PDB file of C-alpha atoms in Angstrom:
ATOM      1  CA  UNK W  13       7.305 -17.770  -5.631  1.00  0.00           C
ATOM      2  CA  UNK W  14       6.850 -18.615  -9.298  1.00  0.00           C
ATOM      3  CA  UNK W  15       8.640 -21.053 -11.599  1.00  0.00           C
ATOM      4  CA  UNK W  16      11.113 -18.281 -12.496  1.00  0.00           C
ATOM      5  CA  UNK W  17      12.161 -17.845  -8.887  1.00  0.00           C
ATOM      6  CA  UNK W  18      10.773 -14.321  -8.608  1.00  0.00           C
ATOM      7  CA  UNK W  19       7.575 -13.387  -6.828  1.00  0.00           C
ATOM      8  CA  UNK W  20       7.506  -9.976  -8.513  1.00  0.00           C
ATOM      9  CA  UNK W  21       9.437  -7.605 -10.714  1.00  0.00           C
ATOM     10  CA  UNK W  22       9.649  -3.925  -9.782  1.00  0.00           C
ATOM     11  CA  UNK W  23      10.661  -1.239 -12.270  1.00  0.00           C
ATOM     12  CA  UNK W  24      11.264   2.452 -11.651  1.00  0.00           C
ATOM     13  CA  UNK W  25       9.269   4.197 -14.386  1.00  0.00           C
ATOM     14  CA  UNK W  26       8.175   7.327 -12.519  1.00  0.00           C
ATOM     15  CA  UNK W  27       7.776  10.266 -14.904  1.00  0.00           C
ATOM     16  CA  UNK W  28       9.315   8.250 -17.752  1.00  0.00           C
ATOM     17  CA  UNK W  29       6.862   5.563 -18.837  1.00  0.00           C
ATOM     18  CA  UNK W  30       4.059   6.959 -16.695  1.00  0.00           C
ATOM     19  CA  UNK W  31       3.021  10.536 -16.112  1.00  0.00           C
ATOM     20  CA  UNK W  32       3.281  10.533 -12.312  1.00  0.00           C
ATOM     21  CA  UNK W  33       5.897  10.266  -9.587  1.00  0.00           C
ATOM     22  CA  UNK W  34       4.792   7.108  -7.799  1.00  0.00           C
ATOM     23  CA  UNK W  35       6.136   8.146  -4.395  1.00  0.00           C
ATOM     24  CA  UNK W  36       4.196  11.420  -4.623  1.00  0.00           C
ATOM     25  CA  UNK W  37       1.022   9.556  -5.592  1.00  0.00           C
ATOM     26  CA  UNK W  38       1.425   7.174  -2.656  1.00  0.00           C
ATOM     27  CA  UNK W  39       2.105  10.068  -0.271  1.00  0.00           C
ATOM     28  CA  UNK W  40      -1.055  11.829  -1.457  1.00  0.00           C
ATOM     29  CA  UNK W  41      -3.010   8.775  -0.298  1.00  0.00           C
ATOM     30  CA  UNK W  42      -1.800   9.541   3.258  1.00  0.00           C
ATOM     31  CA  UNK W  43      -3.321  13.025   3.118  1.00  0.00           C
ATOM     32  CA  UNK W  44      -2.676  16.487   1.691  1.00  0.00           C
ATOM     33  CA  UNK W  45       0.002  17.475   4.210  1.00  0.00           C
ATOM     34  CA  UNK W  46       2.033  14.299   3.671  1.00  0.00           C
ATOM     35  CA  UNK W  47       1.611  14.585  -0.096  1.00  0.00           C
ATOM     36  CA  UNK W  48       2.775  18.196  -0.169  1.00  0.00           C
ATOM     37  CA  UNK W  49       5.797  17.435   2.006  1.00  0.00           C
ATOM     38  CA  UNK W  50       6.919  14.465  -0.073  1.00  0.00           C
ATOM     39  CA  UNK W  51       6.353  16.366  -3.328  1.00  0.00           C
ATOM     40  CA  UNK W  52       8.520  19.225  -2.042  1.00  0.00           C
ATOM     41  CA  UNK W  53      11.298  16.755  -1.176  1.00  0.00           C
ATOM     42  CA  UNK W  54      10.996  14.979  -4.540  1.00  0.00           C
ATOM     43  CA  UNK W  55      11.053  18.246  -6.487  1.00  0.00           C
ATOM     44  CA  UNK W  56      14.037  19.549  -4.523  1.00  0.00           C
ATOM     45  CA  UNK W  57      15.961  16.334  -5.104  1.00  0.00           C
ATOM     46  CA  UNK W  58      15.195  16.343  -8.830  1.00  0.00           C
ATOM     47  CA  UNK W  59      16.417  19.953  -9.092  1.00  0.00           C
ATOM     48  CA  UNK W  60      19.625  19.004  -7.267  1.00  0.00           C
ATOM     49  CA  UNK W  61      18.825  21.211  -4.263  1.00  0.00           C
ATOM     50  CA  UNK W  62      18.599  18.254  -1.860  1.00  0.00           C
ATOM     51  CA  UNK W  63      20.942  15.259  -1.911  1.00  0.00           C
ATOM     52  CA  UNK W  64      19.008  12.095  -2.738  1.00  0.00           C
ATOM     53  CA  UNK W  65      20.446  10.316   0.286  1.00  0.00           C
ATOM     54  CA  UNK W  66      19.185  13.217   2.404  1.00  0.00           C
ATOM     55  CA  UNK W  67      15.587  12.703   1.283  1.00  0.00           C
ATOM     56  CA  UNK W  68      15.102   9.121   2.455  1.00  0.00           C
ATOM     57  CA  UNK W  69      13.332   8.879   5.779  1.00  0.00           C
ATOM     58  CA  UNK W  70      11.855  12.380   5.582  1.00  0.00           C
ATOM     59  CA  UNK W  71       8.322  13.365   4.690  1.00  0.00           C
TER      60      UNK W  71
END
């Protein structure tokens, strides 16, 4: 804990301030099959084909 009371600050800047989707990048670190599955879920959710609450816990 720091003097401000926060140990860290987390911002969601995927594909806005950075050129990658962080969750896809992390999934790729688990292997090609995991990366491809998570990317498919992310892309489907961003296109509105999959409800965002339906994506969590899959992959």
